[in-house]
Coordinates of C-alpha atoms in Angstrom, one line a residue:
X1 CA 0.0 0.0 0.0
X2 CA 3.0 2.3 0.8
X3 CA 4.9 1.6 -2.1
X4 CA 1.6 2.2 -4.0
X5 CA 0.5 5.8 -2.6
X6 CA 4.8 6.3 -3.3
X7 CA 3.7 5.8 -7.1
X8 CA 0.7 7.7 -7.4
X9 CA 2.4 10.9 -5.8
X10 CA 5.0 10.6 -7.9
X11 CA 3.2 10.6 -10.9
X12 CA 0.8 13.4 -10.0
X13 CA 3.8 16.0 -7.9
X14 CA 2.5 18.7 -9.4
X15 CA -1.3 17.8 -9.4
X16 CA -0.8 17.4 -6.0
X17 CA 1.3 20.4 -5.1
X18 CA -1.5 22.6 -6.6
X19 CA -4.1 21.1 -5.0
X20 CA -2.3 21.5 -1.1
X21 CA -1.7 25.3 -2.6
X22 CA -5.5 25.3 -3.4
X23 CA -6.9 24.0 -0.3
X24 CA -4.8 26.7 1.2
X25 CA -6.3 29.2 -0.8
X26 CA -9.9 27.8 -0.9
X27 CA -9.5 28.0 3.4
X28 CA -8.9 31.8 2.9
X29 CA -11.6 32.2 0.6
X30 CA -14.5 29.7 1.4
X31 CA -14.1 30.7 5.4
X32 CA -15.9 34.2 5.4
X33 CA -18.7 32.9 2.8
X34 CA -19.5 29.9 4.4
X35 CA -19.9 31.9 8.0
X36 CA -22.2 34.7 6.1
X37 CA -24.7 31.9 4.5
X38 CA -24.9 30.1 8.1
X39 CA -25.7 33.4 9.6
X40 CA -28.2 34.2 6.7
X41 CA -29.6 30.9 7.1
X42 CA -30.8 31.3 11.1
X43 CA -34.0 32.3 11.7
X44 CA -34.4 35.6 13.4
X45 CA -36.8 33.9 16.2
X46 CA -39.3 36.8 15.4
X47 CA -42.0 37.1 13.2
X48 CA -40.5 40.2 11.1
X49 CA -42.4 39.6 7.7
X50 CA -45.5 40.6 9.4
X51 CA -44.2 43.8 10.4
X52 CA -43.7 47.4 9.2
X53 CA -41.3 50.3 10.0
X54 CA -42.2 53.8 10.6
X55 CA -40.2 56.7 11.1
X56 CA -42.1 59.8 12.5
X57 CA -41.1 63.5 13.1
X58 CA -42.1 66.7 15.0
X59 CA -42.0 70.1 14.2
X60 CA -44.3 72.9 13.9
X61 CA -44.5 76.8 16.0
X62 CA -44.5 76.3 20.1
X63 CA -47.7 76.9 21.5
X64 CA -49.3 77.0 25.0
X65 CA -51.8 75.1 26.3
X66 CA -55.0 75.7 28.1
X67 CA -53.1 75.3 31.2
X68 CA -50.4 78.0 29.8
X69 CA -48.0 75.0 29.6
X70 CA -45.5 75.2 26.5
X71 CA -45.8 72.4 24.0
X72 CA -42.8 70.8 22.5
X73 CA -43.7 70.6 18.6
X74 CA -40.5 68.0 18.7
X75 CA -41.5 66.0 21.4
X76 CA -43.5 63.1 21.3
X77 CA -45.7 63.0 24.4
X78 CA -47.6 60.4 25.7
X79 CA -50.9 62.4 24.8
X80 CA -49.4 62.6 21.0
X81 CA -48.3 59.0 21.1
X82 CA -52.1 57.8 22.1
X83 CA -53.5 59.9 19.3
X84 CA -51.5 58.6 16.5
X85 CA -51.8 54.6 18.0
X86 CA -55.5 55.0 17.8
X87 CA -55.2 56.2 14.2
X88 CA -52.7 53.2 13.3
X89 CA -54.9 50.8 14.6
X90 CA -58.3 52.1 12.6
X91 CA -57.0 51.4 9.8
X92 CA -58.2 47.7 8.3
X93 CA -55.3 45.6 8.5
X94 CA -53.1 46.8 11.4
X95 CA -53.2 45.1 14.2
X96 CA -51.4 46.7 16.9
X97 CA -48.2 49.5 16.9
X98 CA -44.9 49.9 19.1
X99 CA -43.3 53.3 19.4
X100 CA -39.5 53.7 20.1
X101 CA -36.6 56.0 19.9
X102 CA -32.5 55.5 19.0
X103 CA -32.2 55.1 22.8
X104 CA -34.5 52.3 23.5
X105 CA -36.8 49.6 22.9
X106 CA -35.0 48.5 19.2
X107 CA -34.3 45.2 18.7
X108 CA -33.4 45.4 15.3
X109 CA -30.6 46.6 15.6
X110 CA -26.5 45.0 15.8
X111 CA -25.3 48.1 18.5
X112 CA -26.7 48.4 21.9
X113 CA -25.5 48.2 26.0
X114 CA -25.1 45.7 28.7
X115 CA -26.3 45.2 32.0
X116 CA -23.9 43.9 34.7
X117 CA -26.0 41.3 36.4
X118 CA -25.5 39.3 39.5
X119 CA -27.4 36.1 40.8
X120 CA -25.4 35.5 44.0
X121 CA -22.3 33.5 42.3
X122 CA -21.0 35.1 39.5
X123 CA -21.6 37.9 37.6
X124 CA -22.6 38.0 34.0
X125 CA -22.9 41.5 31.3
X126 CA -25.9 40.6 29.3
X127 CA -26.9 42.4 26.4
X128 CA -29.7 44.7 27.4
X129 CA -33.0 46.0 25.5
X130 CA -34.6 48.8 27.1
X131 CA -38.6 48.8 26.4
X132 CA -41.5 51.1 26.9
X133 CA -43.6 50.2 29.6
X134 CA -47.8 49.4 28.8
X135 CA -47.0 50.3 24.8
X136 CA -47.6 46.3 23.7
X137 CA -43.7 45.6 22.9
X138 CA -43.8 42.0 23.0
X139 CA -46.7 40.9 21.4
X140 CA -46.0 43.6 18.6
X141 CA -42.5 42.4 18.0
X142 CA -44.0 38.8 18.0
X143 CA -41.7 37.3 21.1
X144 CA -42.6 34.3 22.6
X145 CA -43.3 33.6 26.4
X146 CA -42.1 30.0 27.6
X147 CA -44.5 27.7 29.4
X148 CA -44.5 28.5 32.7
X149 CA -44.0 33.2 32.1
X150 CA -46.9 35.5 31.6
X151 CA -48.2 36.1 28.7
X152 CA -46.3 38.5 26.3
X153 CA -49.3 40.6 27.0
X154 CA -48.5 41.2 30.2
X155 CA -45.4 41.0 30.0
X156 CA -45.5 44.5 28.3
X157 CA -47.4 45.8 30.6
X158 CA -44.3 45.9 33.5
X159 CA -43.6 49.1 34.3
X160 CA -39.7 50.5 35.9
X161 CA -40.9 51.0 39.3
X162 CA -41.6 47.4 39.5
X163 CA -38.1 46.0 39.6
X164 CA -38.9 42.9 37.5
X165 CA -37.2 41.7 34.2
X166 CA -37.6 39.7 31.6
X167 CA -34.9 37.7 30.4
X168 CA -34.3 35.4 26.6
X169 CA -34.2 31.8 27.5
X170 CA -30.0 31.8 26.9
X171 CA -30.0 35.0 29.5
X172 CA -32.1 32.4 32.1
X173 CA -29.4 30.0 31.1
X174 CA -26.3 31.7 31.3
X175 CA -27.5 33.4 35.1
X176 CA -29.1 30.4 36.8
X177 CA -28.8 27.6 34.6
X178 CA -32.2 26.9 34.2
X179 CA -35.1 28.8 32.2
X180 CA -37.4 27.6 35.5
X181 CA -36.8 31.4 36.6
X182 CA -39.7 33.4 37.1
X183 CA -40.2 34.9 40.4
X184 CA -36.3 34.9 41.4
X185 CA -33.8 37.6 42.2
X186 CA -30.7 38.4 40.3
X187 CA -28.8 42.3 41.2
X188 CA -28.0 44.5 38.8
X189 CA -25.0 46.2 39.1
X190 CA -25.9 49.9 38.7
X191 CA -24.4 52.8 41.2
X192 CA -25.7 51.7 43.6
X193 CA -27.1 47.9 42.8
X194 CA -30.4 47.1 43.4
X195 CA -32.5 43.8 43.5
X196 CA -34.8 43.2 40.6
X197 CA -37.5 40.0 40.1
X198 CA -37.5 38.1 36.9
X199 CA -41.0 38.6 35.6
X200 CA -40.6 35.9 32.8
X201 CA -39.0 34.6 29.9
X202 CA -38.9 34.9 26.0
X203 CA -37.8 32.2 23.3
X204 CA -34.4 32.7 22.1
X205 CA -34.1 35.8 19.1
X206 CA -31.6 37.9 17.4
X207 CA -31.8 40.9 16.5
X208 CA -30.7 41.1 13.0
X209 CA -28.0 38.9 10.9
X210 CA -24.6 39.2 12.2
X211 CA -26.0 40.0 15.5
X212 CA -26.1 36.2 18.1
X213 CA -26.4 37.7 20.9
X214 CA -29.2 35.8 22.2
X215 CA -28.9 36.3 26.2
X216 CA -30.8 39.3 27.0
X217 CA -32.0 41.1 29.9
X218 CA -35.2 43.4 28.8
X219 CA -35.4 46.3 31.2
X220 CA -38.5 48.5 31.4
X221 CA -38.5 52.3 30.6
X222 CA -40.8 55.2 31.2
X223 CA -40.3 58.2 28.7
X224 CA -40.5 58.7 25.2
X225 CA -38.0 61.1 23.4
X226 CA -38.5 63.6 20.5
X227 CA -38.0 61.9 16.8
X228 CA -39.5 58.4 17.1
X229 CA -39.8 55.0 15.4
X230 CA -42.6 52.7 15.4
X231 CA -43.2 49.1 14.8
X232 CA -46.5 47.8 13.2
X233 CA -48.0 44.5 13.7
X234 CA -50.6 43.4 11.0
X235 CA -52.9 41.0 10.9
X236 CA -51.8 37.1 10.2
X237 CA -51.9 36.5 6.7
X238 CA -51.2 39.8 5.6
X239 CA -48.4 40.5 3.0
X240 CA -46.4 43.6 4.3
X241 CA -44.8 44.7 0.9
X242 CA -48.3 44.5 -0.6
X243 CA -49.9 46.2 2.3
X244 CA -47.1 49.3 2.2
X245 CA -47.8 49.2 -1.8
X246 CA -51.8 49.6 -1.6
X247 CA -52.4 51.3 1.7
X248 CA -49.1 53.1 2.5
X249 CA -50.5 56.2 2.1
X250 CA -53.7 55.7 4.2
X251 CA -51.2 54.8 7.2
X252 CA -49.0 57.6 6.7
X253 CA -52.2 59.9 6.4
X254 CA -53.8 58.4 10.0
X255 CA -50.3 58.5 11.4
X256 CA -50.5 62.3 12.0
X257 CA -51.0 64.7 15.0
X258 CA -50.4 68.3 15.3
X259 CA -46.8 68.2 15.0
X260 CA -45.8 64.5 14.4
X261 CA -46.1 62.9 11.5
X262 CA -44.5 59.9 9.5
X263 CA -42.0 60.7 7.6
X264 CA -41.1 57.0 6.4
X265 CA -42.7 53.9 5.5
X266 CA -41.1 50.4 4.5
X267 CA -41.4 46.5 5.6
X268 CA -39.5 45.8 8.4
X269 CA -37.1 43.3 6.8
X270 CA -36.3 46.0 4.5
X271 CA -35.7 48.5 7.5
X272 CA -33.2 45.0 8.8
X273 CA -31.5 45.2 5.0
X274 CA -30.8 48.8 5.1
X275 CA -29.5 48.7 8.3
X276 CA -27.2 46.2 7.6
X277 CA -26.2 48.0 4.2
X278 CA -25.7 51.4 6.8
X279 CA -23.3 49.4 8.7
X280 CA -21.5 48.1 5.8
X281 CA -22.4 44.8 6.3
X282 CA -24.4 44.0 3.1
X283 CA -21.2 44.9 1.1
X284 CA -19.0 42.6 3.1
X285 CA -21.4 39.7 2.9
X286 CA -21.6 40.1 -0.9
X287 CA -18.3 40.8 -1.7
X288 CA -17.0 37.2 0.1
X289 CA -19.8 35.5 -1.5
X290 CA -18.8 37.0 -5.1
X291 CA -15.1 36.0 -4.1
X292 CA -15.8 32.7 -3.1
X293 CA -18.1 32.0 -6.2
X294 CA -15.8 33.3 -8.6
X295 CA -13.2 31.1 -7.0
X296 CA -15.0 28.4 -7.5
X297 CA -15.3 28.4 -11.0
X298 CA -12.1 29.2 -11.5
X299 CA -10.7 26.2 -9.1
X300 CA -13.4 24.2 -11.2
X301 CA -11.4 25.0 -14.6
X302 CA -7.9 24.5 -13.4
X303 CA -8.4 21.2 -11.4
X304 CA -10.5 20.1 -14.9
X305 CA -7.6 21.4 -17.0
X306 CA -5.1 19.9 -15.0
X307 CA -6.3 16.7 -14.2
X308 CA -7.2 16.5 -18.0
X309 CA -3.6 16.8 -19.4
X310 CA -2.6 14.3 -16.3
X311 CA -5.5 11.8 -17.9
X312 CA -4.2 12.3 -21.2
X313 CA -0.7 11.4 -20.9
X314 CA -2.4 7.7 -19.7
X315 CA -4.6 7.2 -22.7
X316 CA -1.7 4.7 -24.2
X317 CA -1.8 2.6 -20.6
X318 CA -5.6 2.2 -20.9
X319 CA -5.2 1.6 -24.6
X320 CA -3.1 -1.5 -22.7
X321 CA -5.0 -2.4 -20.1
X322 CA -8.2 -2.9 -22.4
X323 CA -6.3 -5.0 -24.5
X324 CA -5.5 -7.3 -21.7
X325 CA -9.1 -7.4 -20.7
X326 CA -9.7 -4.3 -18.2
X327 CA -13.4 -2.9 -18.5
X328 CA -14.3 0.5 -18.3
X329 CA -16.2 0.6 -15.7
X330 CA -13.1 -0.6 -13.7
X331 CA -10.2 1.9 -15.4
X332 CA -13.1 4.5 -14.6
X333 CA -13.2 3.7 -11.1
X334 CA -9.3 3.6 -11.1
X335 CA -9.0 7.0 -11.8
X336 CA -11.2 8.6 -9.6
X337 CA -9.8 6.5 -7.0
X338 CA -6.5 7.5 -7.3
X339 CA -7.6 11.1 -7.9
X340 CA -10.0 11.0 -4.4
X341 CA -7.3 9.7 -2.8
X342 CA -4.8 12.1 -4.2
X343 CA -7.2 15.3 -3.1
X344 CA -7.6 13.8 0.4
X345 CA -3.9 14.1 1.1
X346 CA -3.5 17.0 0.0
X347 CA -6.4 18.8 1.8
X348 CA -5.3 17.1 5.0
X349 CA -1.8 18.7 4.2
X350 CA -3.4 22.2 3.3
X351 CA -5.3 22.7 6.2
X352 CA -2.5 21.7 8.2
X353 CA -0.5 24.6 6.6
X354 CA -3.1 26.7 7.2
X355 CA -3.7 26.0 10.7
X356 CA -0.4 26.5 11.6
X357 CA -0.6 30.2 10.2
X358 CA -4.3 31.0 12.0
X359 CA -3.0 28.9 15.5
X360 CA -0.2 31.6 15.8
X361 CA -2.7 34.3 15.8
X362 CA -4.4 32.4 18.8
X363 CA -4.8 35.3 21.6
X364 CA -6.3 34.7 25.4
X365 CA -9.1 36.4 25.9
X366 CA -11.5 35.4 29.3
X367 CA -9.7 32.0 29.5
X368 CA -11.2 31.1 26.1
X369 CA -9.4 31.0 22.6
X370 CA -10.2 33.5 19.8
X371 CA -8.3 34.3 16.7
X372 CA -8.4 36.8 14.3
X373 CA -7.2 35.1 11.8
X374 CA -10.5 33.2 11.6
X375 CA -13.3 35.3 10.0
X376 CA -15.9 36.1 12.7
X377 CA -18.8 39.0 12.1
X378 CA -17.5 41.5 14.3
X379 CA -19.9 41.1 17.4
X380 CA -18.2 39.6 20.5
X381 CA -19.8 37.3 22.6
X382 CA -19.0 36.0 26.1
X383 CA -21.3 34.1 27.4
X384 CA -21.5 30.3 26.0
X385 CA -24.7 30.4 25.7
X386 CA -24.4 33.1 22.6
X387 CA -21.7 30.9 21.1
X388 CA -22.3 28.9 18.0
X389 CA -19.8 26.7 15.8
X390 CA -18.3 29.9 14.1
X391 CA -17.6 31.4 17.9
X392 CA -15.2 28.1 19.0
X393 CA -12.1 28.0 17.0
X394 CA -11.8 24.0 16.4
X395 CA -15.2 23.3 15.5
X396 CA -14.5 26.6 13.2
X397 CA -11.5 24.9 11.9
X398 CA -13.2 21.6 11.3
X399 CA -16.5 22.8 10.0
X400 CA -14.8 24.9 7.2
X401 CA -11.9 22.2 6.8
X402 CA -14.4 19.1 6.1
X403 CA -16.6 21.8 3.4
X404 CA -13.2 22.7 1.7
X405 CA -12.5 18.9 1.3
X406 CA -16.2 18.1 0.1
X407 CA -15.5 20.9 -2.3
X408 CA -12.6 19.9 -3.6
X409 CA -13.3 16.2 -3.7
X410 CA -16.2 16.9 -5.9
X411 CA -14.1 19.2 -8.0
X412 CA -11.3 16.9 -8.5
X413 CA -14.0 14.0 -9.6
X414 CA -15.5 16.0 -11.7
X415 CA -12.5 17.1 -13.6
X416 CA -11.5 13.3 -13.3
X417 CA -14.6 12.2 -15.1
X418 CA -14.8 14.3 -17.9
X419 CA -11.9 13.4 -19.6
X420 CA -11.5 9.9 -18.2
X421 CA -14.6 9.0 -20.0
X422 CA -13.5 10.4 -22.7
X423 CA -10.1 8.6 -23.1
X424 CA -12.3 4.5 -22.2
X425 CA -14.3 5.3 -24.8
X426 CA -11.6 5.7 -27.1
X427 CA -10.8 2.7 -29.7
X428 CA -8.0 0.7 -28.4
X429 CA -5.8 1.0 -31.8
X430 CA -6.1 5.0 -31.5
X431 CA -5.6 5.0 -27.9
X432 CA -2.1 2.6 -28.7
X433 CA -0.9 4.9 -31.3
X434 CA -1.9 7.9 -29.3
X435 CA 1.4 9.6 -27.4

């Protein structure tokens, strides 16, 4: 067997030495597209096709009320905010509406704080989403409760003075272990810290593609701040790009007070796409999966190419080996043996090189391993229970290792096929006089 492998390597060195060079390569290449399609591929966790974004303004002279109190034309008050939900929700279709600002209450977005948390033993920074007390932020966003929490209903109905939580099932996990939480105490870490009751928890979400930060803390707030932003819920079985195409204009006419008005309309998956194209993220995704498609066709060519002028050069041994009785189905599977085999050392030599160039780039960080070297989406994560397989660096390295080597395998056996079929088919007096 040893002496065998010695032969085929040394009748395919340089098919081999450009395949190790391309799985190098291919590593480089594949890693960041391959992350970006498993991201893309996730679920958010929350029903965003049913929803729409708004974005609303103020403006307009100051004025004085009745009482001889000024009125902010810029502000939206709770008065204003009432007004414009009642308007929302008349019209056929909509079924209920969450208002926000930059500060607060988004969870569509990658950017955002964290809440220093303590459950008696160790102390945990969970990502934090402020929300608007009583303004239907759960059910409108379409979260979850587990068996066992409130209602999302009520849920949205906690108010800050009330010292109680919610946390994601991973933020249940990652502070007690268990998502059988509702009713304990945890502190949170503020100057000074103060004792808060979870209220309940919410399935597992994130907020947006590259974000997987999935253990939360949801803390309640009171006030509502000048420009807004508002999240509307329609109706099950409602198209949202059809609904902003026919009756876009009738919400944007009822969403209208005084001095606040909506100033923008769009589906809320497209308000998630242009977000991610603000932060530059919709370019980086394309651009590796341009790179690694273009790639690919290219390392399709040249492995064909090359394993074709490899085949050629045996056409006078099959011409041989038919005449002494070999079939074709046999010198067929001979060649994409020796091929497989071939590309299967050479990977396993390739990402060896490869690791050795990442595993220096290895750097400490909380007693766990992270690398730079391996492509990650730019949002850190602590906590285990945010971590998937692109988050640990060997299951990384072995994930994106065993697709570069299904990759090329296939590519080498296709380019092994093509013209191996070619040269059995050939008549055994022209493949005998062919040199």
């Amino acid at each position: 067997m040893k002496t065998r492998l010695h032969n085929i390597l040394n009748a395919n060195t340089w098919l081999f030495i450009e395949l190790v060079i391309i799985t190098v390569v291919a590593w480089a290449v594949f890693d960041p597209a391959i992350v970006n399609l498993y991201y893309r591929s996730l679920p958010l966790g929350y029903d965003s096709e049913q929803l729409l974004y708004a974005q609303t303004v103020g403006g307009g002279e100051w004025t004085v009320d009745e009482n001889g109190t000024p009125q902010d034309p810029y502000r939206m008050t709770e008065a204003r905010r009432l007004q414009m939900l009642r308007q929302l929700t008349s019209v056929e279709g909509v079924s209920s509406a969450y208002f926000y600002n930059n500060s607060y209450g988004d969870i569509g977005y990658t950017n955002g704080s964290y809440t220093e948390c303590w459950n008696g033993s160790d102390t945990l920074y969970l990502a934090t989403v402020n929300f608007v007390s009583d303004c239907h932020f759960f059910e409108t966003y379409g979260l979850r409760s587990l068996p066992g929490s409130p209602s999302v209903e009520e849920l949205s109905q906690i108010k800050q003075q009330d010292s109680q939580v919610v946390l994601t099932r991973s933020g249940a996990i990652a502070l007690f272990g268990t998502t059988d939480v509702v009713g304990r105490q945890l502190t949170i870490c503020y100057n000074p810290p103060f004792v808060v009751r979870v209220a309940g928890v919410v399935e597992d979400f994130r907020k947006m593609m590259p974000n997987n930060l999935r253990s939360l803390i949801f803390v309640a707030q009171e006030n509502i701040q000048t420009d807004c932003q508002c999240v509307i819920r329609l109706k099950n079985g409602i198209d949202a790009q059809r609904f902003v195409e026919e009756h876009g204009q009738e919400l944007i006419r009822n969403g209208k007070t005084d001095f606040n008005r909506i100033s923008r309309l769009m589906t809320y998956d497209d308000w998630l796409r242009q977000l991610e194209l603000d932060d530059g993220r919709t370019q980086e995704v394309n651009r590796s999966l341009a790179l690694a498609f273009f790639f690919l066709v290219n390392l399709m060519l040249a492995v064909i190419g090359t394993v074709w002028l490899h085949a050629k050069r045996r056409t006078e041994e099959c011409g041989v080996r038919r005449a002494f009785g070999a079939t074709r189905w046999r010198m067929l599977g001979d060649f994409l043996w020796r091929n497989a085999l071939l590309a299967t050392i050479a990977v396993v030599i390739g990402c060896i090189i490869y690791l050795n160039y990442v595993y220096s780039g290895i750097t400490e960080y909380n007693g766990n391993m992270y690398s730079e070297a391996l492509y990650n989406t730019g949002v850190m994560v602590d906590l285990a229970t945010d971590r998937s397989w692109p988050d640990l660096f060997w299951s990384h390295f072995l994930v994106v290792s065993v697709i570069v080597y299904l990759v090329l395998l296939f590519t080498v056996l296709i380019g092994t096929a093509i013209p191996a079929v070619k040269i059995i088919r050939t008549k055994i007096t022209n493949a005998l006089r062919d040199e």
